[in-house]
Amino acid sequence: MEAFQAAMLLGGVGDALGCRNARPESSAGGGRAQDELQRLGGLDHLVLSPETWPVSENTIMHMATAAALTTDYWCLDDLYREMVTRYVEILEKLPQRQADPATAQGCAQLKPHNHLLAWHTPFNERGSGFGAATKAMCIGMRYWQPARLHTLVEVSVECGRMTHNHPTGFLGSLCTALFASYAAQGKPLARWGRDMLRSVPLAEEYCRRSIRHLAEYQEHWFYFEAKWQFYLEERHISEDTGNEAVFPEHYDAEERDKTYKKWSSEGRGGRRGHDAPMIAYDALLGAGDSWTELCERAMFHGGESGATGCIAGCLFGLLHGRDAVPAGLYGALEQRVQLEQLGAALYRLSTEEK
């Protein structure tokens, strides 16, 4: 249970650190961001309070997904209606937190009062953003057991395309949900990327069965897979599950920023559904059990560090707990109590027989 609580909590911490209070420096390079952190005294002396280091819509939407997953739903359709209701309620609170435009647009198209079509949104050419990925780790926590794989695939796809109805967007939610399930299972980290790609056909099969937007999906489907194949080859993670990731000999903040931009589709690392989980995964591979190193790689770079930080922090919590994390980072964190309660509820429900 402690790992699940740490996952929800550290996802919020990673989000708050990555967003850095929406300061202009958040779009600067990773080196500059890390220099500013040192001027503040470093991670050991930092206190994340709601007033100065609030969480963003990444955490708020993740909490909404987790809250829906912990209700007493009778079937998945009921779960989806609950998600829709919670997302729409949150929409009114997002503007003051500078909501991601794709997330706001997706929420605006949901229909909570339409019993049959509540979560059926139109295909969105601009729905490829990171917002689907940052709200889906808890799905993998709820359905982490291997026997629940097909449920995980269906729920993560539907959850993702509620707000980001584009393959690059909702495959991001599938990716982070799978990564969370792998962490809970204790699967070796180096296997995650390859095993995730092996599950992508299950998502395609589900979309075919649900008969929605197949023509629009077809044109964009393979982009996500191609980007991930390129990444795994660059890190020399082959089909041989024993391979460990290989990093460049010189890989400082400046080089990471260049690499993250290269993986991106628009020159801002972590902006899309494929590269936000990719950067978080890369950071986990490079950081090992070091929280400080993870923050440098995932929370303090020149891209969409709030999104990558949220994903990386959550997965780190599942893998390593919170013992290595300075207490000041989570002791007064916004929504701390609710995040820990949701983590406990997800653990309890995921281990119960239904």
CSV table of C-alpha atoms in Angstrom, one decimal:
chain,number,residue,atom,x,y,z
A,1,MET,CA,0.0,0.0,0.0
A,2,GLU,CA,2.9,2.4,0.8
A,3,ALA,CA,4.1,2.2,-2.8
A,4,PHE,CA,0.7,3.1,-4.2
A,5,GLN,CA,0.4,6.0,-1.8
A,6,ALA,CA,3.9,7.2,-2.7
A,7,ALA,CA,3.1,6.9,-6.4
A,8,MET,CA,0.1,9.2,-6.2
A,9,LEU,CA,2.0,11.6,-3.9
A,10,LEU,CA,5.2,11.8,-5.9
A,11,GLY,CA,3.3,12.2,-9.1
A,12,GLY,CA,2.1,15.5,-7.6
A,13,VAL,CA,5.5,16.4,-6.4
A,14,GLY,CA,7.0,15.8,-9.8
A,15,ASP,CA,4.2,17.9,-11.4
A,16,ALA,CA,4.8,20.8,-9.0
A,17,LEU,CA,8.5,20.7,-9.4
A,18,GLY,CA,8.3,20.5,-13.2
A,19,CYS,CA,5.8,23.3,-13.5
A,20,ARG,CA,7.9,25.5,-11.2
A,21,ASN,CA,5.0,27.7,-10.3
A,22,ALA,CA,4.4,28.5,-14.0
A,23,ARG,CA,7.5,30.8,-14.0
A,24,PRO,CA,9.0,32.0,-17.3
A,25,GLU,CA,12.1,30.0,-16.5
A,26,SER,CA,10.0,26.8,-17.0
A,27,SER,CA,10.6,27.1,-20.7
A,28,ALA,CA,14.3,27.8,-20.4
A,29,GLY,CA,16.9,25.1,-20.7
A,30,GLY,CA,17.5,22.4,-18.1
A,31,GLY,CA,20.8,23.9,-17.0
A,32,ARG,CA,19.2,27.2,-16.2
A,33,ALA,CA,16.3,25.5,-14.3
A,34,GLN,CA,18.8,23.5,-12.2
A,35,ASP,CA,20.8,26.6,-11.5
A,36,GLU,CA,17.7,28.3,-10.2
A,37,LEU,CA,17.0,25.3,-8.0
A,38,GLN,CA,20.4,25.6,-6.4
A,39,ARG,CA,19.8,29.2,-5.7
A,40,LEU,CA,16.7,28.1,-3.8
A,41,GLY,CA,18.9,25.8,-1.7
A,42,GLY,CA,18.4,22.6,-3.6
A,43,LEU,CA,15.9,19.8,-3.2
A,44,ASP,CA,16.8,19.1,0.4
A,45,HIS,CA,15.8,22.6,1.5
A,46,LEU,CA,12.8,23.1,-0.7
A,47,VAL,CA,9.3,23.2,0.7
A,48,LEU,CA,6.5,22.7,-1.8
A,49,SER,CA,3.5,24.6,-0.5
A,50,PRO,CA,0.2,25.2,-2.3
A,51,GLU,CA,0.8,28.9,-2.4
A,52,THR,CA,4.2,28.9,-4.0
A,53,TRP,CA,4.5,25.4,-5.7
A,54,PRO,CA,0.9,24.3,-6.6
A,55,VAL,CA,0.2,21.2,-8.6
A,56,SER,CA,-1.2,21.7,-12.1
A,57,GLU,CA,-4.0,20.2,-14.1
A,58,ASN,CA,-1.8,17.1,-14.6
A,59,THR,CA,-2.3,16.1,-10.9
A,60,ILE,CA,-5.9,17.3,-10.7
A,61,MET,CA,-6.9,15.2,-13.8
A,62,HIS,CA,-5.0,12.2,-12.5
A,63,MET,CA,-6.8,12.5,-9.2
A,64,ALA,CA,-10.1,12.7,-11.0
A,65,THR,CA,-9.3,9.5,-12.9
A,66,ALA,CA,-8.3,7.8,-9.7
A,67,ALA,CA,-11.4,9.0,-7.8
A,68,ALA,CA,-13.6,7.5,-10.6
A,69,LEU,CA,-11.7,4.2,-10.4
A,70,THR,CA,-12.3,3.9,-6.7
A,71,THR,CA,-16.1,4.3,-6.9
A,72,ASP,CA,-18.4,1.3,-6.8
A,73,TYR,CA,-19.2,1.0,-10.5
A,74,TRP,CA,-21.1,-1.9,-11.8
A,75,CYS,CA,-19.6,-2.0,-15.3
A,76,LEU,CA,-17.1,-0.1,-17.4
A,77,ASP,CA,-19.7,2.1,-19.0
A,78,ASP,CA,-20.6,3.3,-15.5
A,79,LEU,CA,-16.9,4.0,-14.9
A,80,TYR,CA,-16.7,6.0,-18.0
A,81,ARG,CA,-19.7,8.1,-17.1
A,82,GLU,CA,-18.2,8.8,-13.7
A,83,MET,CA,-14.9,9.9,-15.4
A,84,VAL,CA,-16.8,12.2,-17.7
A,85,THR,CA,-18.7,13.8,-14.8
A,86,ARG,CA,-15.6,14.4,-12.8
A,87,TYR,CA,-13.6,15.8,-15.8
A,88,VAL,CA,-16.4,18.3,-16.7
A,89,GLU,CA,-16.6,19.4,-13.1
A,90,ILE,CA,-12.9,20.1,-13.1
A,91,LEU,CA,-13.0,22.1,-16.3
A,92,GLU,CA,-14.3,25.1,-14.4
A,93,LYS,CA,-11.2,25.0,-12.1
A,94,LEU,CA,-8.6,24.5,-14.8
A,95,PRO,CA,-8.3,28.1,-16.3
A,96,GLN,CA,-6.8,29.5,-13.1
A,97,ARG,CA,-4.2,26.7,-13.3
A,98,GLN,CA,-3.4,27.5,-17.0
A,99,ALA,CA,-4.9,24.4,-18.4
A,100,ASP,CA,-3.4,22.7,-21.4
A,101,PRO,CA,-5.6,23.8,-24.3
A,102,ALA,CA,-6.1,20.2,-25.6
A,103,THR,CA,-7.3,19.0,-22.2
A,104,ALA,CA,-9.7,22.0,-21.9
A,105,GLN,CA,-11.0,21.4,-25.4
A,106,GLY,CA,-11.5,17.7,-24.8
A,107,CYS,CA,-13.4,18.2,-21.5
A,108,ALA,CA,-15.6,20.8,-23.2
A,109,GLN,CA,-16.8,18.1,-25.7
A,110,LEU,CA,-17.8,15.6,-23.1
A,111,LYS,CA,-21.6,15.0,-22.6
A,112,PRO,CA,-22.3,14.0,-19.0
A,113,HIS,CA,-26.1,14.2,-19.4
A,114,ASN,CA,-26.1,11.9,-22.5
A,115,HIS,CA,-26.3,8.4,-21.0
A,116,LEU,CA,-25.2,6.6,-24.2
A,117,LEU,CA,-22.7,8.9,-25.7
A,118,ALA,CA,-21.3,10.7,-22.7
A,119,TRP,CA,-17.6,9.8,-23.4
A,120,HIS,CA,-17.8,9.7,-27.3
A,121,THR,CA,-15.9,12.7,-28.5
A,122,PRO,CA,-15.0,13.6,-32.1
A,123,PHE,CA,-11.6,12.7,-33.6
A,124,ASN,CA,-9.2,15.6,-32.9
A,125,GLU,CA,-6.3,16.4,-35.1
A,126,ARG,CA,-4.8,18.4,-32.2
A,127,GLY,CA,-5.5,15.8,-29.6
A,128,SER,CA,-2.0,14.3,-29.6
A,129,GLY,CA,-0.8,16.1,-26.4
A,130,PHE,CA,0.5,14.8,-23.2
A,131,GLY,CA,-2.7,15.3,-21.1
A,132,ALA,CA,-4.0,11.8,-21.7
A,133,ALA,CA,-0.7,10.3,-20.5
A,134,THR,CA,-0.5,12.3,-17.3
A,135,LYS,CA,-3.9,11.2,-16.0
A,136,ALA,CA,-3.6,7.5,-16.6
A,137,MET,CA,-1.0,6.0,-14.4
A,138,CYS,CA,-3.6,5.2,-11.8
A,139,ILE,CA,-5.4,2.9,-14.3
A,140,GLY,CA,-2.3,0.7,-14.3
A,141,MET,CA,-2.4,0.8,-10.5
A,142,ARG,CA,-6.0,-0.3,-10.4
A,143,TYR,CA,-5.6,-3.1,-13.0
A,144,TRP,CA,-1.9,-4.0,-12.5
A,145,GLN,CA,-2.4,-7.7,-12.3
A,146,PRO,CA,-1.5,-9.5,-15.6
A,147,ALA,CA,-4.9,-11.2,-15.8
A,148,ARG,CA,-6.5,-7.7,-16.0
A,149,LEU,CA,-4.4,-6.6,-19.1
A,150,HIS,CA,-7.4,-6.4,-21.5
A,151,THR,CA,-9.3,-4.3,-19.0
A,152,LEU,CA,-6.3,-2.0,-18.6
A,153,VAL,CA,-6.1,-1.6,-22.3
A,154,GLU,CA,-9.8,-0.8,-22.8
A,155,VAL,CA,-10.0,1.6,-19.8
A,156,SER,CA,-6.8,3.5,-20.7
A,157,VAL,CA,-7.8,3.9,-24.4
A,158,GLU,CA,-11.3,5.1,-23.4
A,159,CYS,CA,-10.0,7.4,-20.7
A,160,GLY,CA,-7.4,8.8,-23.1
A,161,ARG,CA,-9.7,9.5,-26.0
A,162,MET,CA,-12.3,11.2,-23.9
A,163,THR,CA,-10.0,14.3,-23.9
A,164,HIS,CA,-7.3,13.4,-26.5
A,165,ASN,CA,-9.0,11.5,-29.3
A,166,HIS,CA,-5.9,11.0,-31.4
A,167,PRO,CA,-3.8,7.9,-31.5
A,168,THR,CA,-0.6,9.8,-30.3
A,169,GLY,CA,-2.6,11.1,-27.4
A,170,PHE,CA,-4.5,8.1,-26.2
A,171,LEU,CA,-1.7,5.6,-26.8
A,172,GLY,CA,0.2,7.8,-24.3
A,173,SER,CA,-2.4,6.9,-21.7
A,174,LEU,CA,-2.1,3.3,-22.6
A,175,CYS,CA,1.7,3.6,-22.2
A,176,THR,CA,1.7,5.2,-18.7
A,177,ALA,CA,-1.0,2.8,-17.5
A,178,LEU,CA,1.1,-0.2,-18.7
A,179,PHE,CA,4.3,1.3,-17.1
A,180,ALA,CA,2.5,1.6,-13.8
A,181,SER,CA,1.3,-2.0,-14.0
A,182,TYR,CA,4.8,-3.2,-14.8
A,183,ALA,CA,6.1,-1.3,-11.8
A,184,ALA,CA,3.5,-2.9,-9.5
A,185,GLN,CA,4.3,-6.3,-10.9
A,186,GLY,CA,8.1,-5.8,-10.3
A,187,LYS,CA,8.9,-6.2,-14.0
A,188,PRO,CA,12.5,-5.2,-14.8
A,189,LEU,CA,12.6,-1.6,-16.0
A,190,ALA,CA,14.6,-2.4,-19.2
A,191,ARG,CA,11.7,-4.6,-20.4
A,192,TRP,CA,9.0,-1.9,-20.1
A,193,GLY,CA,9.4,-0.3,-23.5
A,194,ARG,CA,9.4,-3.4,-25.5
A,195,ASP,CA,6.6,-5.0,-23.6
A,196,MET,CA,4.5,-1.9,-24.0
A,197,LEU,CA,4.9,-2.0,-27.8
A,198,ARG,CA,3.8,-5.6,-27.8
A,199,SER,CA,0.5,-4.5,-26.2
A,200,VAL,CA,-0.2,-1.7,-28.7
A,201,PRO,CA,-1.9,-4.2,-31.1
A,202,LEU,CA,-4.4,-5.0,-28.3
A,203,ALA,CA,-5.4,-1.3,-28.3
A,204,GLU,CA,-5.8,-1.3,-32.1
A,205,GLU,CA,-7.9,-4.5,-31.9
A,206,TYR,CA,-10.1,-2.8,-29.2
A,207,CYS,CA,-10.6,0.3,-31.4
A,208,ARG,CA,-11.6,-1.9,-34.3
A,209,ARG,CA,-14.2,-3.6,-32.1
A,210,SER,CA,-15.5,-0.3,-30.9
A,211,ILE,CA,-15.9,0.9,-34.5
A,212,ARG,CA,-15.0,4.5,-33.9
A,213,HIS,CA,-12.9,6.8,-36.0
A,214,LEU,CA,-11.0,4.0,-37.7
A,215,ALA,CA,-10.3,5.9,-40.9
A,216,GLU,CA,-8.9,8.9,-39.0
A,217,TYR,CA,-6.9,6.6,-36.6
A,218,GLN,CA,-5.3,4.7,-39.5
A,219,GLU,CA,-3.4,7.7,-40.8
A,220,HIS,CA,-1.8,8.5,-37.4
A,221,TRP,CA,-1.6,5.1,-35.7
A,222,PHE,CA,2.0,4.1,-36.6
A,223,TYR,CA,3.7,7.4,-35.6
A,224,PHE,CA,3.6,6.4,-31.9
A,225,GLU,CA,5.1,3.0,-32.5
A,226,ALA,CA,7.8,4.3,-34.9
A,227,LYS,CA,8.9,6.9,-32.4
A,228,TRP,CA,9.2,4.3,-29.6
A,229,GLN,CA,11.0,1.9,-31.9
A,230,PHE,CA,13.5,4.7,-32.7
A,231,TYR,CA,14.0,5.4,-29.0
A,232,LEU,CA,14.6,1.8,-28.0
A,233,GLU,CA,17.1,1.3,-30.8
A,234,GLU,CA,18.9,4.5,-29.7
A,235,ARG,CA,19.2,3.1,-26.1
A,236,HIS,CA,20.2,-0.3,-27.5
A,237,ILE,CA,17.3,-2.0,-25.8
A,238,SER,CA,16.7,-4.9,-28.1
A,239,GLU,CA,14.2,-7.8,-28.1
A,240,ASP,CA,16.7,-9.5,-25.7
A,241,THR,CA,15.1,-8.7,-22.4
A,242,GLY,CA,18.4,-8.8,-20.7
A,243,ASN,CA,19.7,-5.7,-22.3
A,244,GLU,CA,20.2,-2.6,-20.2
A,245,ALA,CA,19.9,1.0,-21.6
A,246,VAL,CA,23.0,2.5,-23.0
A,247,PHE,CA,23.5,6.3,-22.5
A,248,PRO,CA,25.9,8.7,-24.2
A,249,GLU,CA,29.1,9.2,-22.3
A,250,HIS,CA,28.4,12.9,-22.2
A,251,TYR,CA,24.8,13.5,-21.2
A,252,ASP,CA,24.4,16.7,-19.2
A,253,ALA,CA,21.4,19.0,-19.0
A,254,GLU,CA,22.3,20.7,-22.4
A,255,GLU,CA,22.6,17.4,-24.2
A,256,ARG,CA,19.4,16.0,-22.6
A,257,ASP,CA,17.5,19.1,-23.9
A,258,LYS,CA,18.8,18.5,-27.4
A,259,THR,CA,17.9,14.8,-27.2
A,260,TYR,CA,14.4,15.5,-25.8
A,261,LYS,CA,13.8,18.0,-28.6
A,262,LYS,CA,14.8,15.4,-31.1
A,263,TRP,CA,12.3,12.9,-29.8
A,264,SER,CA,9.6,15.6,-29.9
A,265,SER,CA,7.3,16.3,-32.8
A,266,GLU,CA,7.4,20.1,-32.3
A,267,GLY,CA,10.7,20.9,-30.7
A,268,ARG,CA,9.5,20.9,-27.1
A,269,GLY,CA,10.3,17.7,-25.3
A,270,GLY,CA,7.4,16.0,-23.5
A,271,ARG,CA,4.7,18.0,-25.3
A,272,ARG,CA,3.0,14.9,-27.0
A,273,GLY,CA,1.6,11.6,-25.9
A,274,HIS,CA,4.6,9.7,-27.2
A,275,ASP,CA,7.5,11.7,-25.8
A,276,ALA,CA,6.1,12.6,-22.4
A,277,PRO,CA,6.2,9.0,-21.2
A,278,MET,CA,9.4,8.5,-23.2
A,279,ILE,CA,11.3,11.2,-21.3
A,280,ALA,CA,10.0,9.9,-18.0
A,281,TYR,CA,11.0,6.4,-18.9
A,282,ASP,CA,14.4,7.5,-20.0
A,283,ALA,CA,14.9,9.4,-16.7
A,284,LEU,CA,14.0,6.3,-14.7
A,285,LEU,CA,16.4,4.2,-16.6
A,286,GLY,CA,19.2,6.8,-16.1
A,287,ALA,CA,18.5,7.7,-12.5
A,288,GLY,CA,18.1,4.2,-10.9
A,289,ASP,CA,17.1,4.7,-7.3
A,290,SER,CA,18.3,8.3,-7.1
A,291,TRP,CA,15.5,10.8,-6.6
A,292,THR,CA,17.9,13.8,-7.2
A,293,GLU,CA,19.1,12.3,-10.5
A,294,LEU,CA,15.5,11.7,-11.6
A,295,CYS,CA,14.5,15.3,-10.9
A,296,GLU,CA,17.4,16.6,-13.0
A,297,ARG,CA,16.4,14.4,-15.9
A,298,ALA,CA,12.6,14.5,-15.7
A,299,MET,CA,11.5,17.6,-13.7
A,300,PHE,CA,14.2,20.2,-14.7
A,301,HIS,CA,14.6,20.3,-18.4
A,302,GLY,CA,13.7,22.8,-21.1
A,303,GLY,CA,10.5,21.0,-22.3
A,304,GLU,CA,7.2,20.1,-20.8
A,305,SER,CA,8.7,19.2,-17.5
A,306,GLY,CA,5.5,19.3,-15.5
A,307,ALA,CA,4.1,16.4,-17.6
A,308,THR,CA,7.3,14.3,-17.6
A,309,GLY,CA,7.8,15.0,-13.9
A,310,CYS,CA,4.3,13.9,-13.0
A,311,ILE,CA,4.7,10.6,-14.9
A,312,ALA,CA,8.3,10.0,-13.6
A,313,GLY,CA,7.4,10.8,-10.0
A,314,CYS,CA,4.5,8.5,-9.9
A,315,LEU,CA,6.5,5.6,-11.4
A,316,PHE,CA,9.4,6.2,-9.1
A,317,GLY,CA,7.0,6.0,-6.1
A,318,LEU,CA,5.8,2.6,-7.3
A,319,LEU,CA,9.4,1.4,-7.7
A,320,HIS,CA,11.2,2.9,-4.8
A,321,GLY,CA,8.7,4.5,-2.4
A,322,ARG,CA,9.3,7.9,-0.8
A,323,ASP,CA,12.2,7.1,1.6
A,324,ALA,CA,14.7,8.8,-0.7
A,325,VAL,CA,12.6,11.9,-1.2
A,326,PRO,CA,13.1,14.9,1.1
A,327,ALA,CA,10.1,15.3,3.4
A,328,GLY,CA,9.8,19.0,2.5
A,329,LEU,CA,8.8,18.1,-1.0
A,330,TYR,CA,5.6,16.3,0.0
A,331,GLY,CA,4.9,17.3,3.7
A,332,ALA,CA,2.8,20.3,2.7
A,333,LEU,CA,2.1,19.4,-0.9
A,334,GLU,CA,-1.3,20.6,-2.2
A,335,GLN,CA,-3.8,17.8,-2.1
A,336,ARG,CA,-1.5,15.5,-0.1
A,337,VAL,CA,-4.1,13.9,2.0
A,338,GLN,CA,-6.4,13.2,-0.9
A,339,LEU,CA,-3.5,11.8,-3.0
A,340,GLU,CA,-2.5,9.4,-0.2
A,341,GLN,CA,-6.1,8.3,0.3
A,342,LEU,CA,-6.5,7.6,-3.4
A,343,GLY,CA,-3.3,5.6,-3.4
A,344,ALA,CA,-4.6,3.5,-0.5
A,345,ALA,CA,-8.0,2.9,-2.2
A,346,LEU,CA,-6.4,1.9,-5.5
A,347,TYR,CA,-4.2,-0.7,-3.7
A,348,ARG,CA,-7.1,-2.1,-1.8
A,349,LEU,CA,-9.4,-2.4,-4.8
A,350,SER,CA,-6.7,-3.8,-7.0
A,351,THR,CA,-6.0,-6.7,-4.7
A,352,GLU,CA,-9.6,-7.6,-4.0
A,353,GLU,CA,-11.3,-10.4,-5.9
A,354,LYS,CA,-14.4,-9.1,-7.9
